[in-house]
mmCIF file of C-alpha atoms in Angstrom:
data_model
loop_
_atom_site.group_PDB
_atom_site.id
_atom_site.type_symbol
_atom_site.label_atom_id
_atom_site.label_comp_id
_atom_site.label_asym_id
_atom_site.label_seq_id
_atom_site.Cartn_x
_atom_site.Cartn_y
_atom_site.Cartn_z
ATOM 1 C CA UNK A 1 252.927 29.848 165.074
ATOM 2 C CA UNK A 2 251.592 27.612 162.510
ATOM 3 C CA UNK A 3 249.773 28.640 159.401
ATOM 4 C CA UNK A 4 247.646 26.991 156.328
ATOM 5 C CA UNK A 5 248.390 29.469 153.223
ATOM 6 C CA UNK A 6 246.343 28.626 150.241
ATOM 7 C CA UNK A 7 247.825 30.154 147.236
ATOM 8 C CA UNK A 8 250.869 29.901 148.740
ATOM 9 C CA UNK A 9 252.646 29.697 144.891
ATOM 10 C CA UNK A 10 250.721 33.319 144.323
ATOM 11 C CA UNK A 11 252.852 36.495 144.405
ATOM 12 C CA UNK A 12 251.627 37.198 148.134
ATOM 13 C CA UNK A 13 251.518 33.972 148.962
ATOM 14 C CA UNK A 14 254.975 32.927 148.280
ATOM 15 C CA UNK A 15 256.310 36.517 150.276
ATOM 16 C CA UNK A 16 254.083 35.927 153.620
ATOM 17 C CA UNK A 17 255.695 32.508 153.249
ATOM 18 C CA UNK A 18 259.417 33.795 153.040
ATOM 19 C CA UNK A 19 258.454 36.458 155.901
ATOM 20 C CA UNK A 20 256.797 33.392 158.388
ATOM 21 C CA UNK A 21 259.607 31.334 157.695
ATOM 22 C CA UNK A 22 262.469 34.687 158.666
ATOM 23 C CA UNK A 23 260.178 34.823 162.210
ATOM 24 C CA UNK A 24 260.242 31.178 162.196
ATOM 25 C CA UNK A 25 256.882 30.147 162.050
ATOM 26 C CA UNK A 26 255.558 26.749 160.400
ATOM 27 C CA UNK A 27 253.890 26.982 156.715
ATOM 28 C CA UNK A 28 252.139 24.055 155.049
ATOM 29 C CA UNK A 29 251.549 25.134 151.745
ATOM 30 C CA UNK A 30 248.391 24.281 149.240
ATOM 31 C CA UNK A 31 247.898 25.610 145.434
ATOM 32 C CA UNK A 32 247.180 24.124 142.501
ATOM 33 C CA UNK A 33 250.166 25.751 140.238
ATOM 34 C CA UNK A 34 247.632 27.114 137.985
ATOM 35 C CA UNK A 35 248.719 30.452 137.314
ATOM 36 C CA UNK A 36 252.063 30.823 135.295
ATOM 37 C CA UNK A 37 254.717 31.653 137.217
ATOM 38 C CA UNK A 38 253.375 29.963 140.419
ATOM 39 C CA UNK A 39 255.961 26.754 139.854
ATOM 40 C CA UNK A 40 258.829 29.403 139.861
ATOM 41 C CA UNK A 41 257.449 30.900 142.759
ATOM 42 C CA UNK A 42 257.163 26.909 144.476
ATOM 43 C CA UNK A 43 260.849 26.334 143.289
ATOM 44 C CA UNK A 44 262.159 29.338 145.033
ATOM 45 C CA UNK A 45 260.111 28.821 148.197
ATOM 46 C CA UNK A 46 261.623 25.387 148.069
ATOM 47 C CA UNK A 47 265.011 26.979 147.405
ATOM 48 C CA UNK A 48 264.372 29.748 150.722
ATOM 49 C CA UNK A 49 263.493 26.161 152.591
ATOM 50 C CA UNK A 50 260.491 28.769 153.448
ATOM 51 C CA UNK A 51 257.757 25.294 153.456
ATOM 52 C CA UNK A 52 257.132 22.615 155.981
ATOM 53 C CA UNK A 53 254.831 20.866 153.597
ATOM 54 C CA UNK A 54 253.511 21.832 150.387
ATOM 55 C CA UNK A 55 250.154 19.847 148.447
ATOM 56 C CA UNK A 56 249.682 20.486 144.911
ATOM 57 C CA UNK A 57 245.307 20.766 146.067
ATOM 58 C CA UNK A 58 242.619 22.387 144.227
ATOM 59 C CA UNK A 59 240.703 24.347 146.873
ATOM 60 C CA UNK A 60 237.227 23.328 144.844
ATOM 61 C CA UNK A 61 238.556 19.612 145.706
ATOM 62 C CA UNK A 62 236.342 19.535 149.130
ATOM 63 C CA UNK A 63 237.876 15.550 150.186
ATOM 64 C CA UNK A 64 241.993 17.005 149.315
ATOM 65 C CA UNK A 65 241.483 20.132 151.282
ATOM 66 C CA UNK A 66 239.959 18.356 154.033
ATOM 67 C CA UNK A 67 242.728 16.112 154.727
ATOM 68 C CA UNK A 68 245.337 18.378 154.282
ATOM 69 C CA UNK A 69 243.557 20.250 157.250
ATOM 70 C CA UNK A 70 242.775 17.760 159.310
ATOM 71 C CA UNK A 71 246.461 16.321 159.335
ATOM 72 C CA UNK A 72 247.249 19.976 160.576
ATOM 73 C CA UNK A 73 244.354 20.765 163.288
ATOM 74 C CA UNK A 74 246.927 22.541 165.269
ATOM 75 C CA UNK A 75 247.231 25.278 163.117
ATOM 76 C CA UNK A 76 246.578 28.815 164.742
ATOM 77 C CA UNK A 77 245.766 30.717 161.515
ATOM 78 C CA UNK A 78 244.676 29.890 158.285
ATOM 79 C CA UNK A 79 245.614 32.780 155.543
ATOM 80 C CA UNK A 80 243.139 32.060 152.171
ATOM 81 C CA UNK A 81 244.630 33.270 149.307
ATOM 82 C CA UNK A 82 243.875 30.977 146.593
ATOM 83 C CA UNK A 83 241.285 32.545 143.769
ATOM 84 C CA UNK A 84 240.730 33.639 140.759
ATOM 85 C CA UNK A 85 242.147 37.078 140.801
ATOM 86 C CA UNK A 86 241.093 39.286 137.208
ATOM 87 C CA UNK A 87 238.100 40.677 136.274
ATOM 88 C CA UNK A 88 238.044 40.249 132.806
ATOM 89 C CA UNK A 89 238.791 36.387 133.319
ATOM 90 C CA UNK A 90 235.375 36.659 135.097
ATOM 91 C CA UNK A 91 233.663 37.922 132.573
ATOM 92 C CA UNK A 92 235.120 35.036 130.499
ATOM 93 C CA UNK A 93 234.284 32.215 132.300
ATOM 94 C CA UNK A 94 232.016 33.225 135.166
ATOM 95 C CA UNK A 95 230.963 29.968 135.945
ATOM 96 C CA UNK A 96 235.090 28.973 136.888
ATOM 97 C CA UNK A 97 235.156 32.620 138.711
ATOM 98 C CA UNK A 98 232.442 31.496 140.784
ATOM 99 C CA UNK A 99 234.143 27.666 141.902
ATOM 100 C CA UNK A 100 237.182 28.785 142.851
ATOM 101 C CA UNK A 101 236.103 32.098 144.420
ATOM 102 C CA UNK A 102 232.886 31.593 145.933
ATOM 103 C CA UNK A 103 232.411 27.747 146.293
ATOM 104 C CA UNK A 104 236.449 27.517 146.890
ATOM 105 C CA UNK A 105 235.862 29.820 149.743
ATOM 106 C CA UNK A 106 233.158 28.113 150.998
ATOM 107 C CA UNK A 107 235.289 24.877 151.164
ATOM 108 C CA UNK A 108 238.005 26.552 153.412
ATOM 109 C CA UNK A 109 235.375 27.744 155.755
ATOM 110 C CA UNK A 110 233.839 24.388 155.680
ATOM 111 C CA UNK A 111 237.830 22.607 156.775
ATOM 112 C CA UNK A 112 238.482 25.643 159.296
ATOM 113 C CA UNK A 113 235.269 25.234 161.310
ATOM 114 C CA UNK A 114 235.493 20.918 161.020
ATOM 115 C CA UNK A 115 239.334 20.308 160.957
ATOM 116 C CA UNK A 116 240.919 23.459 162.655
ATOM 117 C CA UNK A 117 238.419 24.800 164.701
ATOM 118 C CA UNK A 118 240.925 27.042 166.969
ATOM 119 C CA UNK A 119 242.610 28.821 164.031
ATOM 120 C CA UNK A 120 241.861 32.209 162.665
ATOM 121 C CA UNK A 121 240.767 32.377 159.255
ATOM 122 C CA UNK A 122 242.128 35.568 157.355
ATOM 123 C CA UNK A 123 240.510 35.838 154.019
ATOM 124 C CA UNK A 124 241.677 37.846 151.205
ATOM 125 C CA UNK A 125 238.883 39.777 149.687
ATOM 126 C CA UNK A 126 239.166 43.182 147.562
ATOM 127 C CA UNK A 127 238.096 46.149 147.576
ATOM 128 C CA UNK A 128 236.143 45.561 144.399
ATOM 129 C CA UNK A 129 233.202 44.464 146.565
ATOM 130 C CA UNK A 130 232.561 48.444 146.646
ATOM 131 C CA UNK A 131 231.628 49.170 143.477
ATOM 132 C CA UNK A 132 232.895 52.188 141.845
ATOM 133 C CA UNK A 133 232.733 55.208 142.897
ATOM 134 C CA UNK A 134 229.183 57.033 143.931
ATOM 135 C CA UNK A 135 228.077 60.271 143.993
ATOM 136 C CA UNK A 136 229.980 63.437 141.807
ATOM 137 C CA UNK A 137 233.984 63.613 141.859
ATOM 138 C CA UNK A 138 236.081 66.521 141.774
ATOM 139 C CA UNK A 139 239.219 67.183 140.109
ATOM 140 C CA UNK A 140 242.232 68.448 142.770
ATOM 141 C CA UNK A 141 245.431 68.937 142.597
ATOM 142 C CA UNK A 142 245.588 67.239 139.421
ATOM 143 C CA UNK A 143 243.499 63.982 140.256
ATOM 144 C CA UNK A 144 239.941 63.315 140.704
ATOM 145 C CA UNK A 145 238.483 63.318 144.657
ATOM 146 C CA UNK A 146 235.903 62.030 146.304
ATOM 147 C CA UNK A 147 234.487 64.587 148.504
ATOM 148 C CA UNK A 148 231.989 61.948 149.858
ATOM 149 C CA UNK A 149 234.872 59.761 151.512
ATOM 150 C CA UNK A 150 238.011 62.813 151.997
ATOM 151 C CA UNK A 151 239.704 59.960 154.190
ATOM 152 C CA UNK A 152 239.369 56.777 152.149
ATOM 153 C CA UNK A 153 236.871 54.240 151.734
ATOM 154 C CA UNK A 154 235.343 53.099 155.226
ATOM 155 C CA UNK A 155 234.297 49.881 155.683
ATOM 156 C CA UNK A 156 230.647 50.583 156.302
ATOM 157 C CA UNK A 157 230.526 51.955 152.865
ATOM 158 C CA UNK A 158 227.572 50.096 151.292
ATOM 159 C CA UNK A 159 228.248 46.764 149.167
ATOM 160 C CA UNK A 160 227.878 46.591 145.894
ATOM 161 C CA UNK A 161 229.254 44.168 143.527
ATOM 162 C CA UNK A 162 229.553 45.154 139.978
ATOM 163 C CA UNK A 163 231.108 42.419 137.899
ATOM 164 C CA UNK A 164 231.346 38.442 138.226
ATOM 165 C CA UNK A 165 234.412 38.913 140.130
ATOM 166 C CA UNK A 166 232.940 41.244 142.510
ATOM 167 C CA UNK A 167 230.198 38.923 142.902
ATOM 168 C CA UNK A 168 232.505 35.887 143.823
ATOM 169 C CA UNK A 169 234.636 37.754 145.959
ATOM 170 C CA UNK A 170 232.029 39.249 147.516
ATOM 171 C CA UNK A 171 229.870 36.289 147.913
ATOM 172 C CA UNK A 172 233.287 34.794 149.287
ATOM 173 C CA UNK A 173 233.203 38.280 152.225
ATOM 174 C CA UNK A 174 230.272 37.936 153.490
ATOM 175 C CA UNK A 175 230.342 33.992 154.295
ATOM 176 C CA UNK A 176 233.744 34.362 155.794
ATOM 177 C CA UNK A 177 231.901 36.792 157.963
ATOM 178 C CA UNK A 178 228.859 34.899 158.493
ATOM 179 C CA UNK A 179 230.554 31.685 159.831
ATOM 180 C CA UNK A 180 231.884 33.967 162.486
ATOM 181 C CA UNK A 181 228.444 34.832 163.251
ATOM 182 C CA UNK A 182 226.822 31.459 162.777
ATOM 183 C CA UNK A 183 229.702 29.087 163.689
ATOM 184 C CA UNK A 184 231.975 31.417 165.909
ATOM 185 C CA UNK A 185 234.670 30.771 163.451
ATOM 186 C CA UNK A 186 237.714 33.150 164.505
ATOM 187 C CA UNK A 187 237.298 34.764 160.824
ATOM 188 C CA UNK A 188 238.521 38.277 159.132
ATOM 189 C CA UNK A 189 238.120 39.306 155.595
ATOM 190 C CA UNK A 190 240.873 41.739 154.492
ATOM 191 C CA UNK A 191 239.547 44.049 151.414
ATOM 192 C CA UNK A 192 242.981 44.439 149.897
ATOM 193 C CA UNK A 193 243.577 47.538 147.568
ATOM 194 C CA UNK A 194 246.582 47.087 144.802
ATOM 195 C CA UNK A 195 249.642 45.381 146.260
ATOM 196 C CA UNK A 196 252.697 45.049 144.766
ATOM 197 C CA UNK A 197 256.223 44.018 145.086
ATOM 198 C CA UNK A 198 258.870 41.246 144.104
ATOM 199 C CA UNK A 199 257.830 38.142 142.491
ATOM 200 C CA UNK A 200 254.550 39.427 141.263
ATOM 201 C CA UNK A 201 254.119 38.341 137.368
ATOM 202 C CA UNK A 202 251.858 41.017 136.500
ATOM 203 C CA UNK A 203 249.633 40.998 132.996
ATOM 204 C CA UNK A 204 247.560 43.373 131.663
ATOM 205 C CA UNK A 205 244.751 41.958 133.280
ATOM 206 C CA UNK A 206 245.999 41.836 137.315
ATOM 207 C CA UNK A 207 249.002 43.125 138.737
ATOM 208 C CA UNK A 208 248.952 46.606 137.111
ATOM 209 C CA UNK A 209 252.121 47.801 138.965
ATOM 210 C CA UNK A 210 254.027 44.917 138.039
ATOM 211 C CA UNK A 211 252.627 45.014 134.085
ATOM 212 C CA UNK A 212 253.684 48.230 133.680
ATOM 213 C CA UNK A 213 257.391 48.461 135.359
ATOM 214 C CA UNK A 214 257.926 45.879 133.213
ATOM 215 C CA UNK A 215 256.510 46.943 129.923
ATOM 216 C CA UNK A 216 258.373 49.993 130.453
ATOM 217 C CA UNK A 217 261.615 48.516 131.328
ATOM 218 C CA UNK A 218 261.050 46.280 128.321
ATOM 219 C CA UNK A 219 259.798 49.052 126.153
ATOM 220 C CA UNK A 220 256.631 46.976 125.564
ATOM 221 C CA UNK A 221 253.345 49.214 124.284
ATOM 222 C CA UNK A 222 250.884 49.568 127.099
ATOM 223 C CA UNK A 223 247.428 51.005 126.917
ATOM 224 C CA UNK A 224 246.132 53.848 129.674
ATOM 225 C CA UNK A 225 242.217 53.789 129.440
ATOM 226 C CA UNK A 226 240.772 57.363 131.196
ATOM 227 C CA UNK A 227 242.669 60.493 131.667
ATOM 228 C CA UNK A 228 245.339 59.346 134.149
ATOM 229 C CA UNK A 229 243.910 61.378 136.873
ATOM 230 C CA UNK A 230 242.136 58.167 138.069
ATOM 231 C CA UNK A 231 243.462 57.388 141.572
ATOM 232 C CA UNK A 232 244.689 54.371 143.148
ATOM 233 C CA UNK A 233 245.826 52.910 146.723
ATOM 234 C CA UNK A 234 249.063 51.511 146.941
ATOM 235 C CA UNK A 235 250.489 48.856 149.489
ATOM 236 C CA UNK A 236 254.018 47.321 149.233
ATOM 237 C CA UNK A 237 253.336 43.480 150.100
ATOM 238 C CA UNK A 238 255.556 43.418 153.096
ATOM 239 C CA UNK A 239 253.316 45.822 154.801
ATOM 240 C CA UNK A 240 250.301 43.821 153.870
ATOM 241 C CA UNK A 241 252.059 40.540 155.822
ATOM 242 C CA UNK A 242 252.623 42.527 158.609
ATOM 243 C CA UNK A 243 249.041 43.172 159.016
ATOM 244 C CA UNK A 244 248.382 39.570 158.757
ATOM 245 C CA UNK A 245 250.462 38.701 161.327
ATOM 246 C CA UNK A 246 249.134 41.063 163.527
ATOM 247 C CA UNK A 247 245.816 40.031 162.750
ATOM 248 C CA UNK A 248 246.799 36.465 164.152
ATOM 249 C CA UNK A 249 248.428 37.544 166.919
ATOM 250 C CA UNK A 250 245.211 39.554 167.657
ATOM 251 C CA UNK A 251 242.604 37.065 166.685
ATOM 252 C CA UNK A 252 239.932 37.679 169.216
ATOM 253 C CA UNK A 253 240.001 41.076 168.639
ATOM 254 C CA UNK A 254 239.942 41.072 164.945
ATOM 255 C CA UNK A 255 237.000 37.959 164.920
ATOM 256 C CA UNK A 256 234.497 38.691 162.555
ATOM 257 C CA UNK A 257 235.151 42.323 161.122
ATOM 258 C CA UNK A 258 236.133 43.277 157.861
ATOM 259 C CA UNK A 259 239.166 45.567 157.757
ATOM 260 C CA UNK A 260 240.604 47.708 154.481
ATOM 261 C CA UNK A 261 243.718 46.776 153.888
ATOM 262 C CA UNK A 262 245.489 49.722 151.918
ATOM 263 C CA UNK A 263 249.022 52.019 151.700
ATOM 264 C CA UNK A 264 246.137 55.433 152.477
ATOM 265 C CA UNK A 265 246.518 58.695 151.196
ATOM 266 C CA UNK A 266 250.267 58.830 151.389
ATOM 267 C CA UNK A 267 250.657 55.983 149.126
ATOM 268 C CA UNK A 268 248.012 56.592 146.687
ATOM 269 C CA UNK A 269 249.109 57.620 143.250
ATOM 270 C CA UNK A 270 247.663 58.745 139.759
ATOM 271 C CA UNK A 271 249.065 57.663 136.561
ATOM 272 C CA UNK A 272 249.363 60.714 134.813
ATOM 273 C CA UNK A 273 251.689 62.075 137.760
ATOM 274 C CA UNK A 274 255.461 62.923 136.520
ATOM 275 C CA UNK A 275 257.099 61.405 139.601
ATOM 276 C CA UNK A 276 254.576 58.562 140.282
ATOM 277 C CA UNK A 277 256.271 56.395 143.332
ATOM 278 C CA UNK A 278 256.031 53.014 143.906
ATOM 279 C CA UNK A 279 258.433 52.161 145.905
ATOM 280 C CA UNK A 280 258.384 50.803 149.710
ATOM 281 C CA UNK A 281 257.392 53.213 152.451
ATOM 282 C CA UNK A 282 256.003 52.164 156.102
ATOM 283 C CA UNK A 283 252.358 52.111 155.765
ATOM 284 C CA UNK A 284 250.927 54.888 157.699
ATOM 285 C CA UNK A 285 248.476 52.121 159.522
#
């Protein structure tokens, strides 16, 4: 199979590219190298010969991403990861959120339906298109509950976006879902809960797991806000390729739904627990 990752230099990115490569599918690679750590991540891609083709392309360049597509209309899925990925950045600059997130989104739709018309287009949005939580929690077993959704978040929860970020990403959703509608694009948008696993250069900002292994490894101060009992879904990044790759292999079926991508219960984890676990178990999906 051949695939289009943008943000292939991104901690996801660069392990769906090392995990095509092991099946041995095709990658062309796109990212701008932005966001520290993403030329380590290139180098080692480069190193795991995991790349076909890589192009240093801003995804708000419309005439760049256009060509790189439409020298590879034979691709059979297109994987977007490329974005702007903290809140707080957002709140920042909200006008940059909103290019690369929104408009950059809109650009891939624009080079899937004109340059690779027969591909799927998976599109990695977040669950932050929610909101926060509604209604009254409860406090069990030592974390707080939602009694409104016992099994999780379902996707026909009601949208509401509550920051610039959530607005991009959001915005970013429901075209991905619309160009299936309007278009019959082959699209999906994932709404991905916290992933984590190697080569993820977490801050305080994004990549939460990551930020605090290593500030505690490092004995680095870290700041908890809340009480610790706030709860939070877990999936190890292999598990989260997986589901990518079935969602190619499944295209037609998977066309123009949104799916929550997440570890579930059994990975979810508090941070006040005294035996949090983080590490890799098969996802219960």
């Amino acid at each position: 199979m051949k695939w289009i990752i943008t943000g292939i230099a991104g901690f996801i990115g660069c392990n769906t590219a090392r995990l095509l490569a092991e099946r041995g599918d095709v990658v062309v690679g796109i990212d701008d190298l932005s966001r520290p750590g993403a030329d380590l991540n290139l180098r080692w891609l480069n190193e795991q010969g995991a790349i076909a083709e890589f192009h240093t392309t801003d995804v708000r360049d419309t005439a760049e991403l256009a060509a790189v597509f439409a020298a590879h209309g034979d691709a059979q899925a297109v994987l977007h990861l490329a974005g702007q990925v903290a809140v707080t950045t957002s709140i920042r600059a909200p006008r940059a959120d909103f290019e690369i997130n929104a408009l950059g989104t809109f650009n891939v739709c624009e080079a899937v339906r004109l340059h690779t018309p027969d591909a799927l287009l998976i599109n990695a949005s977040t669950n932050k298109v929610y909101g926060a939580d509604t209604g009254a929690l409860e406090i069990r077993d030592g974390r707080w509950f939602d009694p409104a959704a016992p099994d999780g978040t379902r996707e026909d929860r009601p949208l509401d976006f509550q920051s610039p970020y959530a607005c991009s990403k959001g915005a970013a959703d429901q075209y991905v879902l619309d160009y299936h509608r309007s278009f019959g694009v082959k699209t999906v948008s994932l709404r991905q809960s916290c992933i984590f696993g190697p080569r993820q250069y977490g801050i305080e900002d994004q990549g939460w797991v990551a930020w605090l292994s290593l500030a505690a490894l490092s004995e680095l101060p870290f700041t908890i806000y809340g009480d610790g009992r706030q709860v939070r879904d877990l999936l190890f990044v292999d598990d989260l390729v997986d589901l990518y790759i079935r969602c190619a292999e499944h295209a037609d079926v998977v066309a123009g739904t949104a799916i929550n991508a997440g570890g579930g219960d059994r990975k979810s984890t508090r941070l006040n627990s005294s035996h949090t676990d983080i590490s890799r178990m098969p996802s219960s999906a």
